[in-house]
PDB file of C-alpha atoms in Angstrom:
ATOM      1  CA  UNK A   8     -17.285  10.274 -21.620  1.00  0.00           C
ATOM      2  CA  UNK A   9     -16.337   8.279 -18.537  1.00  0.00           C
ATOM      3  CA  UNK A  10     -16.993   9.819 -15.133  1.00  0.00           C
ATOM      4  CA  UNK A  11     -13.966  11.222 -13.268  1.00  0.00           C
ATOM      5  CA  UNK A  12     -12.168   8.638 -11.164  1.00  0.00           C
ATOM      6  CA  UNK A  13     -13.103  10.445  -7.974  1.00  0.00           C
ATOM      7  CA  UNK A  14     -16.779   9.823  -8.694  1.00  0.00           C
ATOM      8  CA  UNK A  15     -16.095   6.130  -8.321  1.00  0.00           C
ATOM      9  CA  UNK A  16     -15.168   6.890  -4.712  1.00  0.00           C
ATOM     10  CA  UNK A  17     -18.329   8.731  -3.735  1.00  0.00           C
ATOM     11  CA  UNK A  18     -20.437   9.131  -0.586  1.00  0.00           C
ATOM     12  CA  UNK A  19     -21.935   5.665  -1.005  1.00  0.00           C
ATOM     13  CA  UNK A  20     -18.461   4.131  -0.620  1.00  0.00           C
ATOM     14  CA  UNK A  21     -17.828   6.127   2.548  1.00  0.00           C
ATOM     15  CA  UNK A  22     -21.183   4.943   3.910  1.00  0.00           C
ATOM     16  CA  UNK A  23     -20.166   1.353   3.235  1.00  0.00           C
ATOM     17  CA  UNK A  24     -16.864   1.951   5.021  1.00  0.00           C
ATOM     18  CA  UNK A  25     -18.646   3.389   8.058  1.00  0.00           C
ATOM     19  CA  UNK A  26     -20.541   0.137   8.435  1.00  0.00           C
ATOM     20  CA  UNK A  27     -17.273  -1.778   8.879  1.00  0.00           C
ATOM     21  CA  UNK A  28     -15.749   0.391  11.618  1.00  0.00           C
ATOM     22  CA  UNK A  29     -16.564   0.890  15.329  1.00  0.00           C
ATOM     23  CA  UNK A  30     -17.589   4.544  14.864  1.00  0.00           C
ATOM     24  CA  UNK A  31     -20.629   6.728  15.369  1.00  0.00           C
ATOM     25  CA  UNK A  32     -21.980   6.388  11.847  1.00  0.00           C
ATOM     26  CA  UNK A  33     -23.784   9.718  11.616  1.00  0.00           C
ATOM     27  CA  UNK A  34     -20.905  11.834  12.919  1.00  0.00           C
ATOM     28  CA  UNK A  35     -18.347   9.858  10.950  1.00  0.00           C
ATOM     29  CA  UNK A  36     -20.187  10.386   7.678  1.00  0.00           C
ATOM     30  CA  UNK A  37     -20.785  14.066   8.358  1.00  0.00           C
ATOM     31  CA  UNK A  38     -17.080  14.702   8.912  1.00  0.00           C
ATOM     32  CA  UNK A  39     -15.936  12.563   6.002  1.00  0.00           C
ATOM     33  CA  UNK A  40     -18.304  14.271   3.573  1.00  0.00           C
ATOM     34  CA  UNK A  41     -17.586  17.839   4.672  1.00  0.00           C
ATOM     35  CA  UNK A  42     -16.128  19.442   1.528  1.00  0.00           C
ATOM     36  CA  UNK A  43     -15.893  15.988  -0.043  1.00  0.00           C
ATOM     37  CA  UNK A  44     -17.307  17.025  -3.420  1.00  0.00           C
ATOM     38  CA  UNK A  45     -14.442  19.438  -4.112  1.00  0.00           C
ATOM     39  CA  UNK A  46     -11.697  16.872  -3.421  1.00  0.00           C
ATOM     40  CA  UNK A  47      -9.904  14.632  -5.890  1.00  0.00           C
ATOM     41  CA  UNK A  48      -9.648  10.880  -5.528  1.00  0.00           C
ATOM     42  CA  UNK A  49      -6.546  10.744  -3.348  1.00  0.00           C
ATOM     43  CA  UNK A  50      -7.545  13.732  -1.205  1.00  0.00           C
ATOM     44  CA  UNK A  51     -10.920  12.119  -0.548  1.00  0.00           C
ATOM     45  CA  UNK A  52      -9.119   9.063   0.803  1.00  0.00           C
ATOM     46  CA  UNK A  53      -6.795  11.239   2.924  1.00  0.00           C
ATOM     47  CA  UNK A  54      -9.758  13.048   4.433  1.00  0.00           C
ATOM     48  CA  UNK A  55     -11.505   9.786   5.260  1.00  0.00           C
ATOM     49  CA  UNK A  56      -8.317   8.412   6.836  1.00  0.00           C
ATOM     50  CA  UNK A  57      -7.996  11.532   8.995  1.00  0.00           C
ATOM     51  CA  UNK A  58     -11.594  11.165  10.167  1.00  0.00           C
ATOM     52  CA  UNK A  59     -10.947   7.494  10.890  1.00  0.00           C
ATOM     53  CA  UNK A  60      -8.070   8.606  13.114  1.00  0.00           C
ATOM     54  CA  UNK A  61     -10.362  10.986  14.998  1.00  0.00           C
ATOM     55  CA  UNK A  62     -13.059   8.363  15.543  1.00  0.00           C
ATOM     56  CA  UNK A  63     -11.099   5.172  16.209  1.00  0.00           C
ATOM     57  CA  UNK A  64      -9.315   4.274  19.429  1.00  0.00           C
ATOM     58  CA  UNK A  65      -6.625   6.822  20.418  1.00  0.00           C
ATOM     59  CA  UNK A  66      -4.123   4.020  21.027  1.00  0.00           C
ATOM     60  CA  UNK A  67      -2.296   3.485  17.690  1.00  0.00           C
ATOM     61  CA  UNK A  68      -2.020  -0.292  18.091  1.00  0.00           C
ATOM     62  CA  UNK A  69      -5.708  -0.660  18.857  1.00  0.00           C
ATOM     63  CA  UNK A  70      -6.699   1.691  16.032  1.00  0.00           C
ATOM     64  CA  UNK A  71      -4.629  -0.231  13.474  1.00  0.00           C
ATOM     65  CA  UNK A  72      -6.186  -3.467  14.692  1.00  0.00           C
ATOM     66  CA  UNK A  73      -9.622  -1.898  14.192  1.00  0.00           C
ATOM     67  CA  UNK A  74      -8.690  -0.945  10.634  1.00  0.00           C
ATOM     68  CA  UNK A  75      -7.233  -4.415  10.083  1.00  0.00           C
ATOM     69  CA  UNK A  76     -10.480  -6.005  11.258  1.00  0.00           C
ATOM     70  CA  UNK A  77     -12.343  -3.938   8.646  1.00  0.00           C
ATOM     71  CA  UNK A  78     -10.300  -5.397   5.776  1.00  0.00           C
ATOM     72  CA  UNK A  79     -12.266  -8.017   3.901  1.00  0.00           C
ATOM     73  CA  UNK A  80     -11.044 -11.092   2.075  1.00  0.00           C
ATOM     74  CA  UNK A  81     -12.455 -10.532  -1.430  1.00  0.00           C
ATOM     75  CA  UNK A  82     -10.439  -8.631  -4.042  1.00  0.00           C
ATOM     76  CA  UNK A  83     -12.849  -6.296  -5.859  1.00  0.00           C
ATOM     77  CA  UNK A  84     -12.334  -5.773  -9.602  1.00  0.00           C
ATOM     78  CA  UNK A  85     -10.950  -2.541 -11.033  1.00  0.00           C
ATOM     79  CA  UNK A  86     -11.577   0.748  -9.246  1.00  0.00           C
ATOM     80  CA  UNK A  87     -13.875  -0.925  -6.718  1.00  0.00           C
ATOM     81  CA  UNK A  88     -10.740  -1.981  -4.831  1.00  0.00           C
ATOM     82  CA  UNK A  89     -10.087   1.700  -4.055  1.00  0.00           C
ATOM     83  CA  UNK A  90     -12.597   1.203  -1.264  1.00  0.00           C
ATOM     84  CA  UNK A  91      -9.444   0.321   0.714  1.00  0.00           C
ATOM     85  CA  UNK A  92      -7.460   3.436  -0.175  1.00  0.00           C
ATOM     86  CA  UNK A  93      -8.237   5.092   3.206  1.00  0.00           C
ATOM     87  CA  UNK A  94      -7.083   1.936   4.996  1.00  0.00           C
ATOM     88  CA  UNK A  95      -3.741   2.217   3.227  1.00  0.00           C
ATOM     89  CA  UNK A  96      -3.410   5.900   4.059  1.00  0.00           C
ATOM     90  CA  UNK A  97      -4.387   5.297   7.660  1.00  0.00           C
ATOM     91  CA  UNK A  98      -1.691   2.654   8.123  1.00  0.00           C
ATOM     92  CA  UNK A  99       1.037   4.729   6.483  1.00  0.00           C
ATOM     93  CA  UNK A 100       0.126   7.917   8.362  1.00  0.00           C
ATOM     94  CA  UNK A 101      -0.941   6.744  11.797  1.00  0.00           C
ATOM     95  CA  UNK A 102       0.481   3.226  12.049  1.00  0.00           C
ATOM     96  CA  UNK A 103       4.209   4.010  12.006  1.00  0.00           C
ATOM     97  CA  UNK A 104       4.595   3.780  15.812  1.00  0.00           C
ATOM     98  CA  UNK A 105       3.232   0.219  15.836  1.00  0.00           C
ATOM     99  CA  UNK A 106       5.305  -1.863  13.442  1.00  0.00           C
ATOM    100  CA  UNK A 107       3.902  -5.342  14.039  1.00  0.00           C
ATOM    101  CA  UNK A 108       0.245  -4.342  13.950  1.00  0.00           C
ATOM    102  CA  UNK A 109       0.764  -2.257  10.815  1.00  0.00           C
ATOM    103  CA  UNK A 110       2.725  -4.919   8.946  1.00  0.00           C
ATOM    104  CA  UNK A 111       0.065  -7.490   9.807  1.00  0.00           C
ATOM    105  CA  UNK A 112      -2.617  -5.169   8.439  1.00  0.00           C
ATOM    106  CA  UNK A 113      -0.546  -4.432   5.327  1.00  0.00           C
ATOM    107  CA  UNK A 114      -0.109  -8.148   4.698  1.00  0.00           C
ATOM    108  CA  UNK A 115      -3.877  -8.648   4.471  1.00  0.00           C
ATOM    109  CA  UNK A 116      -4.509  -5.312   2.764  1.00  0.00           C
ATOM    110  CA  UNK A 117      -2.293  -6.174  -0.193  1.00  0.00           C
ATOM    111  CA  UNK A 118      -4.371  -9.297  -0.840  1.00  0.00           C
ATOM    112  CA  UNK A 119      -7.515  -7.232  -1.481  1.00  0.00           C
ATOM    113  CA  UNK A 120      -6.069  -3.908  -2.693  1.00  0.00           C
ATOM    114  CA  UNK A 121      -2.382  -3.010  -2.471  1.00  0.00           C
ATOM    115  CA  UNK A 122       0.051  -2.039   0.269  1.00  0.00           C
ATOM    116  CA  UNK A 123       2.742  -0.728  -2.064  1.00  0.00           C
ATOM    117  CA  UNK A 124       2.166   2.834  -0.866  1.00  0.00           C
ATOM    118  CA  UNK A 125       1.674   2.253   2.841  1.00  0.00           C
ATOM    119  CA  UNK A 126       4.721  -0.037   3.159  1.00  0.00           C
ATOM    120  CA  UNK A 127       7.140   2.665   2.007  1.00  0.00           C
ATOM    121  CA  UNK A 128       7.209   4.796   5.187  1.00  0.00           C
ATOM    122  CA  UNK A 129       7.994   1.614   7.115  1.00  0.00           C
ATOM    123  CA  UNK A 130      10.930   0.870   4.802  1.00  0.00           C
ATOM    124  CA  UNK A 131      12.275   4.333   5.648  1.00  0.00           C
ATOM    125  CA  UNK A 132      11.541   4.362   9.378  1.00  0.00           C
ATOM    126  CA  UNK A 133      11.874   0.689  10.293  1.00  0.00           C
ATOM    127  CA  UNK A 134      14.884  -1.096   8.720  1.00  0.00           C
ATOM    128  CA  UNK A 135      13.498  -4.449   9.879  1.00  0.00           C
ATOM    129  CA  UNK A 136      10.827  -4.055   7.187  1.00  0.00           C
ATOM    130  CA  UNK A 137      13.341  -5.422   4.672  1.00  0.00           C
ATOM    131  CA  UNK A 138      13.662  -8.611   6.726  1.00  0.00           C
ATOM    132  CA  UNK A 139       9.892  -9.037   6.597  1.00  0.00           C
ATOM    133  CA  UNK A 140       9.858  -8.429   2.852  1.00  0.00           C
ATOM    134  CA  UNK A 141      12.483 -11.140   2.344  1.00  0.00           C
ATOM    135  CA  UNK A 142      10.187 -13.525   4.197  1.00  0.00           C
ATOM    136  CA  UNK A 143       7.193 -12.424   2.126  1.00  0.00           C
ATOM    137  CA  UNK A 144       9.084 -13.095  -1.111  1.00  0.00           C
ATOM    138  CA  UNK A 145       8.308 -16.796  -0.455  1.00  0.00           C
ATOM    139  CA  UNK A 146       4.648 -16.266   0.452  1.00  0.00           C
ATOM    140  CA  UNK A 147       2.121 -18.489  -1.349  1.00  0.00           C
ATOM    141  CA  UNK A 148      -0.022 -15.463  -2.270  1.00  0.00           C
ATOM    142  CA  UNK A 149       1.112 -13.687  -5.447  1.00  0.00           C
ATOM    143  CA  UNK A 150      -0.191 -10.355  -4.181  1.00  0.00           C
ATOM    144  CA  UNK A 151       2.089 -10.559  -1.157  1.00  0.00           C
ATOM    145  CA  UNK A 152       5.068 -11.504  -3.323  1.00  0.00           C
ATOM    146  CA  UNK A 153       4.303  -8.633  -5.696  1.00  0.00           C
ATOM    147  CA  UNK A 154       4.312  -6.229  -2.741  1.00  0.00           C
ATOM    148  CA  UNK A 155       7.947  -7.169  -2.109  1.00  0.00           C
ATOM    149  CA  UNK A 156       8.877  -5.844  -5.532  1.00  0.00           C
ATOM    150  CA  UNK A 157       6.340  -3.073  -6.053  1.00  0.00           C
ATOM    151  CA  UNK A 158       6.704  -1.576  -2.588  1.00  0.00           C
ATOM    152  CA  UNK A 159      10.485  -1.251  -2.939  1.00  0.00           C
ATOM    153  CA  UNK A 160      10.517   0.427  -6.354  1.00  0.00           C
ATOM    154  CA  UNK A 161      12.854   3.427  -5.965  1.00  0.00           C
ATOM    155  CA  UNK A 162      10.652   5.595  -8.197  1.00  0.00           C
ATOM    156  CA  UNK A 163       7.165   4.148  -7.754  1.00  0.00           C
ATOM    157  CA  UNK A 164       4.625   6.345  -9.608  1.00  0.00           C
ATOM    158  CA  UNK A 165       2.236   8.324  -7.385  1.00  0.00           C
ATOM    159  CA  UNK A 166       4.524   7.727  -4.400  1.00  0.00           C
ATOM    160  CA  UNK A 167       7.435   9.461  -2.725  1.00  0.00           C
ATOM    161  CA  UNK A 168      10.795   8.180  -3.932  1.00  0.00           C
ATOM    162  CA  UNK A 169      12.961   6.024  -1.710  1.00  0.00           C
ATOM    163  CA  UNK A 170      16.200   8.064  -1.725  1.00  0.00           C
ATOM    164  CA  UNK A 171      18.295   5.348  -0.080  1.00  0.00           C
ATOM    165  CA  UNK A 172      17.408   2.930  -2.889  1.00  0.00           C
ATOM    166  CA  UNK A 173      17.861   5.586  -5.565  1.00  0.00           C
ATOM    167  CA  UNK A 174      21.410   5.992  -4.248  1.00  0.00           C
ATOM    168  CA  UNK A 175      22.098   2.310  -3.630  1.00  0.00           C
ATOM    169  CA  UNK A 176      19.783  -0.255  -5.242  1.00  0.00           C
ATOM    170  CA  UNK A 177      21.611  -3.330  -3.935  1.00  0.00           C
ATOM    171  CA  UNK A 178      19.128  -4.102  -1.117  1.00  0.00           C
ATOM    172  CA  UNK A 179      16.338  -4.010  -3.699  1.00  0.00           C
ATOM    173  CA  UNK A 180      18.254  -6.131  -6.186  1.00  0.00           C
ATOM    174  CA  UNK A 181      18.679  -8.773  -3.474  1.00  0.00           C
ATOM    175  CA  UNK A 182      14.889  -8.966  -3.187  1.00  0.00           C
ATOM    176  CA  UNK A 183      14.385  -9.024  -6.943  1.00  0.00           C
ATOM    177  CA  UNK A 184      16.810 -11.943  -7.200  1.00  0.00           C
ATOM    178  CA  UNK A 185      14.404 -13.917  -5.019  1.00  0.00           C
ATOM    179  CA  UNK A 186      11.508 -13.129  -7.369  1.00  0.00           C
ATOM    180  CA  UNK A 187      13.120 -13.251 -10.802  1.00  0.00           C
ATOM    181  CA  UNK A 188      11.805 -16.772 -11.482  1.00  0.00           C
ATOM    182  CA  UNK A 189       8.406 -16.280  -9.855  1.00  0.00           C
ATOM    183  CA  UNK A 190       5.661 -18.407 -11.452  1.00  0.00           C
ATOM    184  CA  UNK A 191       3.282 -15.415 -11.562  1.00  0.00           C
ATOM    185  CA  UNK A 192       3.422 -13.024 -14.536  1.00  0.00           C
ATOM    186  CA  UNK A 193       1.803 -10.460 -12.217  1.00  0.00           C
ATOM    187  CA  UNK A 194       4.864 -10.606  -9.971  1.00  0.00           C
ATOM    188  CA  UNK A 195       7.328 -10.718 -12.867  1.00  0.00           C
ATOM    189  CA  UNK A 196       5.889  -7.542 -14.393  1.00  0.00           C
ATOM    190  CA  UNK A 197       6.516  -5.786 -11.091  1.00  0.00           C
ATOM    191  CA  UNK A 198      10.066  -7.136 -10.975  1.00  0.00           C
ATOM    192  CA  UNK A 199      10.647  -5.736 -14.462  1.00  0.00           C
ATOM    193  CA  UNK A 200       9.191  -2.359 -13.503  1.00  0.00           C
ATOM    194  CA  UNK A 201      11.422  -2.239 -10.434  1.00  0.00           C
ATOM    195  CA  UNK A 202      14.516  -3.012 -12.495  1.00  0.00           C
ATOM    196  CA  UNK A 203      13.430  -0.307 -14.932  1.00  0.00           C
ATOM    197  CA  UNK A 204      13.308   2.151 -12.006  1.00  0.00           C
ATOM    198  CA  UNK A 205      16.829   1.124 -11.028  1.00  0.00           C
ATOM    199  CA  UNK A 206      18.005   1.610 -14.619  1.00  0.00           C
ATOM    200  CA  UNK A 207      17.047   5.284 -14.497  1.00  0.00           C
ATOM    201  CA  UNK A 208      19.771   5.924 -11.917  1.00  0.00           C
ATOM    202  CA  UNK A 209      22.108   2.943 -12.422  1.00  0.00           C
ATOM    203  CA  UNK A 210      21.810   1.854 -16.056  1.00  0.00           C
ATOM    204  CA  UNK A 211      24.974  -0.231 -16.116  1.00  0.00           C
ATOM    205  CA  UNK A 212      24.038  -2.076 -12.932  1.00  0.00           C
ATOM    206  CA  UNK A 213      20.584  -2.806 -14.311  1.00  0.00           C
ATOM    207  CA  UNK A 214      22.123  -4.253 -17.485  1.00  0.00           C
ATOM    208  CA  UNK A 215      24.425  -6.438 -15.381  1.00  0.00           C
ATOM    209  CA  UNK A 216      21.492  -7.746 -13.350  1.00  0.00           C
ATOM    210  CA  UNK A 217      19.421  -8.449 -16.430  1.00  0.00           C
ATOM    211  CA  UNK A 218      22.357 -10.313 -17.984  1.00  0.00           C
ATOM    212  CA  UNK A 219      22.734 -12.595 -14.954  1.00  0.00           C
ATOM    213  CA  UNK A 220      19.000 -13.338 -15.072  1.00  0.00           C
TER     214      UNK A 220
END
């Protein structure tokens, strides 16, 4: 029987993370691992993100830049990429006041993990996020282009819904139109999943869109 997913994000991963951040390693690890064993995968990442907030610079812009600097450039296979789950949670929870720094970090994060979860609070709180996503729809990196579709899914699994897009999917459809002929199957699968989300609330509109494509 395979080990629970949370065991793939164990103390050794937190220790590796500590080595990438400007923190007191001993205190950081002690706080991260307090009660760690009893937590599930996502709650482990939330706890680590909260400890990161306590140990990084109190200025949000500086703290996000510190997290950004800790993001590598190699995309790990499978569950190993969840090393970056606390980075995502940190940006979405503590980076909202600093739009530019957080979007810059999200841009690089999605190349090695995903930013589909951390981008969503910015879509809600910062309308200019949609302008940035339109720009990213033409990015040379397929992971960035996929973020445009996956991050705007109205009913993304494991994430809070985007009520504005559940009610009116037209802003999302405008983005999907830019990606419908993407050369990457990875991106196209996300486009299809997004349209499937839209179909749950607007089936006729989804059929119309699919017909035009």
